[in-house]
mmCIF file of C-alpha atoms in Angstrom:
data_model
loop_
_atom_site.group_PDB
_atom_site.id
_atom_site.type_symbol
_atom_site.label_atom_id
_atom_site.label_comp_id
_atom_site.label_asym_id
_atom_site.label_seq_id
_atom_site.Cartn_x
_atom_site.Cartn_y
_atom_site.Cartn_z
ATOM 1 C CA UNK A 1 144.596 89.344 199.040
ATOM 2 C CA UNK A 2 142.833 90.875 196.056
ATOM 3 C CA UNK A 3 142.922 87.550 194.249
ATOM 4 C CA UNK A 4 141.549 85.764 197.340
ATOM 5 C CA UNK A 5 138.728 88.313 197.629
ATOM 6 C CA UNK A 6 137.783 87.782 193.994
ATOM 7 C CA UNK A 7 137.588 84.032 194.523
ATOM 8 C CA UNK A 8 135.634 84.320 197.781
ATOM 9 C CA UNK A 9 133.142 86.695 196.172
ATOM 10 C CA UNK A 10 132.878 84.548 193.020
ATOM 11 C CA UNK A 11 134.265 87.520 191.058
ATOM 12 C CA UNK A 12 132.205 90.132 192.908
ATOM 13 C CA UNK A 13 128.874 88.351 192.605
ATOM 14 C CA UNK A 14 128.555 86.984 196.150
ATOM 15 C CA UNK A 15 128.974 88.312 199.686
ATOM 16 C CA UNK A 16 131.566 86.618 201.873
ATOM 17 C CA UNK A 17 132.913 86.613 205.429
ATOM 18 C CA UNK A 18 136.484 86.698 206.675
ATOM 19 C CA UNK A 19 136.197 83.000 207.499
ATOM 20 C CA UNK A 20 135.210 82.274 203.903
ATOM 21 C CA UNK A 21 138.228 84.259 202.740
ATOM 22 C CA UNK A 22 140.433 82.174 205.043
ATOM 23 C CA UNK A 23 138.940 79.021 203.557
ATOM 24 C CA UNK A 24 139.896 80.205 200.076
ATOM 25 C CA UNK A 25 143.417 80.954 201.331
ATOM 26 C CA UNK A 26 143.752 77.432 202.776
ATOM 27 C CA UNK A 27 142.917 75.882 199.430
ATOM 28 C CA UNK A 28 145.166 78.284 197.495
ATOM 29 C CA UNK A 29 148.132 77.657 199.799
ATOM 30 C CA UNK A 30 147.775 73.872 199.956
ATOM 31 C CA UNK A 31 150.782 72.014 198.584
ATOM 32 C CA UNK A 32 151.336 68.367 197.822
ATOM 33 C CA UNK A 33 153.893 66.566 199.991
ATOM 34 C CA UNK A 34 154.736 63.946 197.358
ATOM 35 C CA UNK A 35 157.367 65.915 195.396
ATOM 36 C CA UNK A 36 159.167 67.301 198.507
ATOM 37 C CA UNK A 37 159.138 63.832 200.079
ATOM 38 C CA UNK A 38 160.770 62.278 196.998
ATOM 39 C CA UNK A 39 163.452 64.991 197.010
ATOM 40 C CA UNK A 40 164.140 64.445 200.719
ATOM 41 C CA UNK A 41 164.488 60.675 200.223
ATOM 42 C CA UNK A 42 166.783 61.088 197.202
ATOM 43 C CA UNK A 43 169.093 63.655 198.801
ATOM 44 C CA UNK A 44 169.158 61.894 202.162
ATOM 45 C CA UNK A 45 169.928 58.662 200.337
ATOM 46 C CA UNK A 46 172.885 60.309 198.589
ATOM 47 C CA UNK A 47 174.171 61.828 201.833
ATOM 48 C CA UNK A 48 173.726 58.473 203.604
ATOM 49 C CA UNK A 49 176.001 56.727 201.077
ATOM 50 C CA UNK A 50 178.617 59.484 201.437
ATOM 51 C CA UNK A 51 178.490 59.603 205.259
ATOM 52 C CA UNK A 52 178.519 55.830 205.684
ATOM 53 C CA UNK A 53 181.413 55.549 203.246
ATOM 54 C CA UNK A 54 183.533 58.006 205.175
ATOM 55 C CA UNK A 55 182.258 57.643 208.765
ATOM 56 C CA UNK A 56 180.750 54.134 208.908
ATOM 57 C CA UNK A 57 178.198 53.768 211.744
ATOM 58 C CA UNK A 58 178.590 57.385 212.842
ATOM 59 C CA UNK A 59 177.830 58.431 209.293
ATOM 60 C CA UNK A 60 174.657 56.315 209.362
ATOM 61 C CA UNK A 61 173.522 58.020 212.576
ATOM 62 C CA UNK A 62 174.193 61.462 211.068
ATOM 63 C CA UNK A 63 172.277 60.539 207.902
ATOM 64 C CA UNK A 64 169.237 59.330 209.895
ATOM 65 C CA UNK A 65 169.375 62.492 212.007
ATOM 66 C CA UNK A 66 169.378 64.694 208.905
ATOM 67 C CA UNK A 67 166.502 62.690 207.403
ATOM 68 C CA UNK A 68 164.329 63.125 210.527
ATOM 69 C CA UNK A 69 165.020 66.879 210.645
ATOM 70 C CA UNK A 70 164.214 67.233 206.925
ATOM 71 C CA UNK A 71 160.863 65.428 207.341
ATOM 72 C CA UNK A 72 159.914 67.586 210.346
ATOM 73 C CA UNK A 73 160.778 70.792 208.465
ATOM 74 C CA UNK A 74 158.765 69.631 205.461
ATOM 75 C CA UNK A 75 155.676 68.879 207.578
ATOM 76 C CA UNK A 76 156.004 72.200 209.410
ATOM 77 C CA UNK A 77 156.243 74.095 206.132
ATOM 78 C CA UNK A 78 153.013 72.453 204.931
ATOM 79 C CA UNK A 79 151.094 73.288 208.121
ATOM 80 C CA UNK A 80 148.320 75.798 207.336
ATOM 81 C CA UNK A 81 148.452 79.317 208.736
ATOM 82 C CA UNK A 82 146.091 79.820 211.684
ATOM 83 C CA UNK A 83 142.937 81.919 211.344
ATOM 84 C CA UNK A 84 144.403 84.337 213.916
ATOM 85 C CA UNK A 85 147.577 84.966 211.895
ATOM 86 C CA UNK A 86 145.588 85.269 208.683
ATOM 87 C CA UNK A 87 143.265 87.807 210.351
ATOM 88 C CA UNK A 88 146.265 89.928 211.311
ATOM 89 C CA UNK A 89 147.437 90.005 207.705
ATOM 90 C CA UNK A 90 143.941 90.877 206.494
ATOM 91 C CA UNK A 91 143.644 93.725 209.006
ATOM 92 C CA UNK A 92 146.821 95.196 207.546
ATOM 93 C CA UNK A 93 145.295 94.877 204.070
ATOM 94 C CA UNK A 94 142.045 96.578 205.108
ATOM 95 C CA UNK A 95 143.900 99.296 207.082
ATOM 96 C CA UNK A 96 145.303 100.595 203.793
ATOM 97 C CA UNK A 97 141.703 101.442 202.783
ATOM 98 C CA UNK A 98 141.335 98.497 200.454
ATOM 99 C CA UNK A 99 137.719 97.969 201.495
ATOM 100 C CA UNK A 100 135.676 95.325 199.706
ATOM 101 C CA UNK A 101 131.944 95.995 199.296
ATOM 102 C CA UNK A 102 131.182 92.272 199.392
ATOM 103 C CA UNK A 103 132.855 91.596 202.747
ATOM 104 C CA UNK A 104 130.411 90.956 205.602
ATOM 105 C CA UNK A 105 132.319 91.943 208.725
ATOM 106 C CA UNK A 106 129.539 93.018 211.099
ATOM 107 C CA UNK A 107 125.852 92.319 211.643
ATOM 108 C CA UNK A 108 123.453 94.888 210.208
ATOM 109 C CA UNK A 109 119.975 93.346 210.560
ATOM 110 C CA UNK A 110 119.184 95.141 213.819
ATOM 111 C CA UNK A 111 115.886 96.689 212.750
ATOM 112 C CA UNK A 112 113.046 95.522 210.481
ATOM 113 C CA UNK A 113 112.680 96.771 206.894
ATOM 114 C CA UNK A 114 110.588 99.854 206.121
ATOM 115 C CA UNK A 115 106.841 99.355 206.392
ATOM 116 C CA UNK A 116 106.306 99.416 202.656
ATOM 117 C CA UNK A 117 108.628 96.405 202.365
ATOM 118 C CA UNK A 118 107.246 94.478 205.315
ATOM 119 C CA UNK A 119 104.194 93.074 203.520
ATOM 120 C CA UNK A 120 106.176 91.304 200.815
ATOM 121 C CA UNK A 121 109.171 90.151 202.845
ATOM 122 C CA UNK A 122 107.791 86.611 203.150
ATOM 123 C CA UNK A 123 106.049 86.408 199.772
ATOM 124 C CA UNK A 124 108.527 83.733 198.688
ATOM 125 C CA UNK A 125 106.727 81.374 201.092
ATOM 126 C CA UNK A 126 108.960 80.197 203.938
ATOM 127 C CA UNK A 127 108.529 76.437 204.230
ATOM 128 C CA UNK A 128 111.455 75.857 206.596
ATOM 129 C CA UNK A 129 113.497 77.551 209.283
ATOM 130 C CA UNK A 130 117.294 77.556 209.063
ATOM 131 C CA UNK A 131 119.173 78.250 212.295
ATOM 132 C CA UNK A 132 122.917 78.917 212.178
ATOM 133 C CA UNK A 133 125.340 79.284 215.074
ATOM 134 C CA UNK A 134 126.877 82.573 213.941
ATOM 135 C CA UNK A 135 124.858 85.825 213.480
ATOM 136 C CA UNK A 136 127.359 87.081 210.895
ATOM 137 C CA UNK A 137 126.600 84.106 208.665
ATOM 138 C CA UNK A 138 122.905 85.042 208.820
ATOM 139 C CA UNK A 139 123.716 88.366 207.159
ATOM 140 C CA UNK A 140 125.868 86.638 204.570
ATOM 141 C CA UNK A 141 123.134 84.167 203.602
ATOM 142 C CA UNK A 142 120.424 86.816 203.450
ATOM 143 C CA UNK A 143 122.545 89.281 201.456
ATOM 144 C CA UNK A 144 123.103 86.435 198.974
ATOM 145 C CA UNK A 145 119.312 85.871 198.795
ATOM 146 C CA UNK A 146 119.606 82.320 200.091
ATOM 147 C CA UNK A 147 116.444 82.838 202.161
ATOM 148 C CA UNK A 148 114.473 83.146 198.917
ATOM 149 C CA UNK A 149 116.265 80.357 197.049
ATOM 150 C CA UNK A 150 115.695 77.861 199.848
ATOM 151 C CA UNK A 151 112.349 79.404 200.903
ATOM 152 C CA UNK A 152 113.563 79.707 204.476
ATOM 153 C CA UNK A 153 113.440 81.976 207.470
ATOM 154 C CA UNK A 154 117.105 82.299 208.462
ATOM 155 C CA UNK A 155 118.069 83.215 212.027
ATOM 156 C CA UNK A 156 120.876 82.497 214.492
ATOM 157 C CA UNK A 157 120.574 80.404 217.630
ATOM 158 C CA UNK A 158 120.905 83.471 219.869
ATOM 159 C CA UNK A 159 117.764 85.088 218.435
ATOM 160 C CA UNK A 160 119.248 87.290 215.722
ATOM 161 C CA UNK A 161 117.681 89.166 213.952
ATOM 162 C CA UNK A 162 115.554 89.971 216.987
ATOM 163 C CA UNK A 163 112.672 91.452 214.982
ATOM 164 C CA UNK A 164 112.074 88.002 213.416
ATOM 165 C CA UNK A 165 111.358 86.257 216.721
ATOM 166 C CA UNK A 166 107.597 86.669 216.351
ATOM 167 C CA UNK A 167 107.706 85.438 212.764
ATOM 168 C CA UNK A 168 109.707 82.418 213.978
ATOM 169 C CA UNK A 169 107.032 81.537 216.552
ATOM 170 C CA UNK A 170 104.240 82.217 214.076
ATOM 171 C CA UNK A 171 105.655 79.805 211.513
ATOM 172 C CA UNK A 172 105.958 77.065 214.156
ATOM 173 C CA UNK A 173 102.375 77.604 215.281
ATOM 174 C CA UNK A 174 101.051 77.415 211.727
ATOM 175 C CA UNK A 175 102.763 74.070 211.055
ATOM 176 C CA UNK A 176 104.004 71.883 213.889
ATOM 177 C CA UNK A 177 105.940 69.712 211.391
ATOM 178 C CA UNK A 178 107.835 72.632 209.858
ATOM 179 C CA UNK A 179 111.480 71.595 209.331
ATOM 180 C CA UNK A 180 113.931 73.407 211.594
ATOM 181 C CA UNK A 181 117.363 72.951 210.009
ATOM 182 C CA UNK A 182 120.491 73.395 212.107
ATOM 183 C CA UNK A 183 123.645 74.547 210.339
ATOM 184 C CA UNK A 184 126.759 74.838 212.500
ATOM 185 C CA UNK A 185 130.515 74.440 212.708
ATOM 186 C CA UNK A 186 132.470 71.752 214.552
ATOM 187 C CA UNK A 187 132.379 73.626 217.876
ATOM 188 C CA UNK A 188 128.611 73.203 218.169
ATOM 189 C CA UNK A 189 126.144 70.299 218.215
ATOM 190 C CA UNK A 190 122.439 69.584 217.905
ATOM 191 C CA UNK A 191 121.621 69.367 221.610
ATOM 192 C CA UNK A 192 123.225 72.687 222.535
ATOM 193 C CA UNK A 193 121.660 74.457 219.570
ATOM 194 C CA UNK A 194 118.164 73.195 220.362
ATOM 195 C CA UNK A 195 118.525 74.373 223.968
ATOM 196 C CA UNK A 196 119.700 77.799 222.801
ATOM 197 C CA UNK A 197 116.846 78.118 220.283
ATOM 198 C CA UNK A 198 114.168 77.143 222.801
ATOM 199 C CA UNK A 199 115.583 79.567 225.357
ATOM 200 C CA UNK A 200 116.150 82.554 223.044
ATOM 201 C CA UNK A 201 112.969 82.206 220.975
ATOM 202 C CA UNK A 202 110.761 80.964 223.825
ATOM 203 C CA UNK A 203 109.532 77.962 221.828
ATOM 204 C CA UNK A 204 109.467 74.190 222.157
ATOM 205 C CA UNK A 205 110.823 72.118 219.285
ATOM 206 C CA UNK A 206 109.665 68.595 218.525
ATOM 207 C CA UNK A 207 112.424 66.040 217.998
ATOM 208 C CA UNK A 208 110.987 64.960 214.641
ATOM 209 C CA UNK A 209 111.117 68.457 213.134
ATOM 210 C CA UNK A 210 114.779 69.205 213.906
ATOM 211 C CA UNK A 211 117.295 68.320 211.189
ATOM 212 C CA UNK A 212 120.961 68.647 212.051
ATOM 213 C CA UNK A 213 122.970 69.264 208.865
ATOM 214 C CA UNK A 214 125.867 70.881 210.701
ATOM 215 C CA UNK A 215 129.475 69.810 210.390
ATOM 216 C CA UNK A 216 131.419 67.551 212.755
ATOM 217 C CA UNK A 217 135.131 66.794 212.853
ATOM 218 C CA UNK A 218 134.575 63.121 212.032
ATOM 219 C CA UNK A 219 132.518 64.038 208.984
ATOM 220 C CA UNK A 220 135.264 66.285 207.622
ATOM 221 C CA UNK A 221 137.891 63.586 208.228
ATOM 222 C CA UNK A 222 135.804 61.047 206.305
ATOM 223 C CA UNK A 223 135.190 63.364 203.366
ATOM 224 C CA UNK A 224 138.519 63.448 201.559
ATOM 225 C CA UNK A 225 137.572 66.349 199.282
ATOM 226 C CA UNK A 226 136.759 68.500 202.313
ATOM 227 C CA UNK A 227 139.795 67.515 204.351
ATOM 228 C CA UNK A 228 142.132 67.957 201.403
ATOM 229 C CA UNK A 229 140.734 71.428 200.856
ATOM 230 C CA UNK A 230 140.682 72.520 204.502
ATOM 231 C CA UNK A 231 143.665 70.664 205.989
ATOM 232 C CA UNK A 232 141.950 71.283 209.347
ATOM 233 C CA UNK A 233 139.033 69.512 211.013
ATOM 234 C CA UNK A 234 137.984 72.172 213.530
ATOM 235 C CA UNK A 235 136.251 75.022 211.748
ATOM 236 C CA UNK A 236 133.383 77.507 211.768
ATOM 237 C CA UNK A 237 130.439 76.856 209.483
ATOM 238 C CA UNK A 238 131.446 79.643 207.055
ATOM 239 C CA UNK A 239 134.928 78.171 206.623
ATOM 240 C CA UNK A 240 133.382 75.267 204.718
ATOM 241 C CA UNK A 241 132.814 75.714 200.965
ATOM 242 C CA UNK A 242 129.797 77.999 200.699
ATOM 243 C CA UNK A 243 127.741 75.982 198.166
ATOM 244 C CA UNK A 244 127.833 72.860 200.361
ATOM 245 C CA UNK A 245 125.889 74.631 203.099
ATOM 246 C CA UNK A 246 123.381 76.201 200.728
ATOM 247 C CA UNK A 247 122.868 72.853 198.960
ATOM 248 C CA UNK A 248 121.992 71.187 202.246
ATOM 249 C CA UNK A 249 119.633 74.021 203.232
ATOM 250 C CA UNK A 250 117.518 73.589 200.122
ATOM 251 C CA UNK A 251 116.971 69.814 200.296
ATOM 252 C CA UNK A 252 113.376 68.640 200.567
ATOM 253 C CA UNK A 253 111.978 66.981 203.679
ATOM 254 C CA UNK A 254 112.353 63.415 202.417
ATOM 255 C CA UNK A 255 116.056 63.907 201.716
ATOM 256 C CA UNK A 256 116.563 65.639 205.059
ATOM 257 C CA UNK A 257 114.788 62.746 206.749
ATOM 258 C CA UNK A 258 117.032 60.220 204.995
ATOM 259 C CA UNK A 259 120.133 62.081 206.138
ATOM 260 C CA UNK A 260 118.725 62.235 209.656
ATOM 261 C CA UNK A 261 118.157 58.464 209.708
ATOM 262 C CA UNK A 262 121.536 57.646 208.189
ATOM 263 C CA UNK A 263 123.365 60.050 210.492
ATOM 264 C CA UNK A 264 125.761 62.936 209.942
ATOM 265 C CA UNK A 265 128.411 60.984 208.054
ATOM 266 C CA UNK A 266 130.168 61.599 204.787
ATOM 267 C CA UNK A 267 128.538 58.509 203.249
ATOM 268 C CA UNK A 268 125.051 59.668 204.225
ATOM 269 C CA UNK A 269 125.479 63.235 203.097
ATOM 270 C CA UNK A 270 127.244 62.382 199.835
ATOM 271 C CA UNK A 271 124.080 60.665 198.599
ATOM 272 C CA UNK A 272 122.362 64.070 198.465
ATOM 273 C CA UNK A 273 125.196 66.555 198.089
ATOM 274 C CA UNK A 274 127.642 67.112 195.251
ATOM 275 C CA UNK A 275 131.000 67.325 197.006
ATOM 276 C CA UNK A 276 132.640 68.665 193.867
ATOM 277 C CA UNK A 277 131.387 71.992 195.175
ATOM 278 C CA UNK A 278 134.205 71.740 197.692
ATOM 279 C CA UNK A 279 136.296 73.183 194.850
ATOM 280 C CA UNK A 280 133.864 76.039 194.250
ATOM 281 C CA UNK A 281 136.395 78.793 194.940
ATOM 282 C CA UNK A 282 139.000 79.122 192.198
#
């Protein structure tokens, strides 16, 4: 667990969530099936010759039966641990007071900064709004200063942090073509997020200003580097390699527009994103 935490935090230089830790675990525990498959074929081949030699057709049936069982056991052994089971293990780790200062496990942006900080909070010049589907990921991005790197106001679809609602509306009023970038996991989509944003922020978004850079199952399946790393296609946004999301957030309007026209596919996104970052952790 300590080694996983070091990788997730980029050696204690970056904040991370439990989902990000799970993502690191998936990559660390991934094993190739080629070597086990060769061993199964070789041994089953040897047993087949022996069984057929002594038992004829019955021996062949036994050999096939053993081969099928061996393949099923091999596939089962390679199946990734679920996020629920991993969470149970991590709770046991944390319960022994091994707290990590870089773990983001609850939302903390419930009140605005002190007044003396308020005047310079947007001095970096927000030229876009990034909306994510998970409030916890908002904290993670802001603690990592991604709002300043990408010059963005970062909020969640349910209106968190609540004290930024007025700033959200103000930015939209100042520029009706301000990019509103949606970043979400596979359990969410553009239509539902737009409805949630309009309802929770009491605004109306124009179709042309909304850019959906969220992740979909089909996109992960098409992107071999992602699928090889994750071994799952259904995931939260913070289970994906962290730099991929932050890369997409910082793209300029022309690149976002190109991705919007081409569609949310691996081929479209790969033109503007370096997928080698899928191996960012470790």
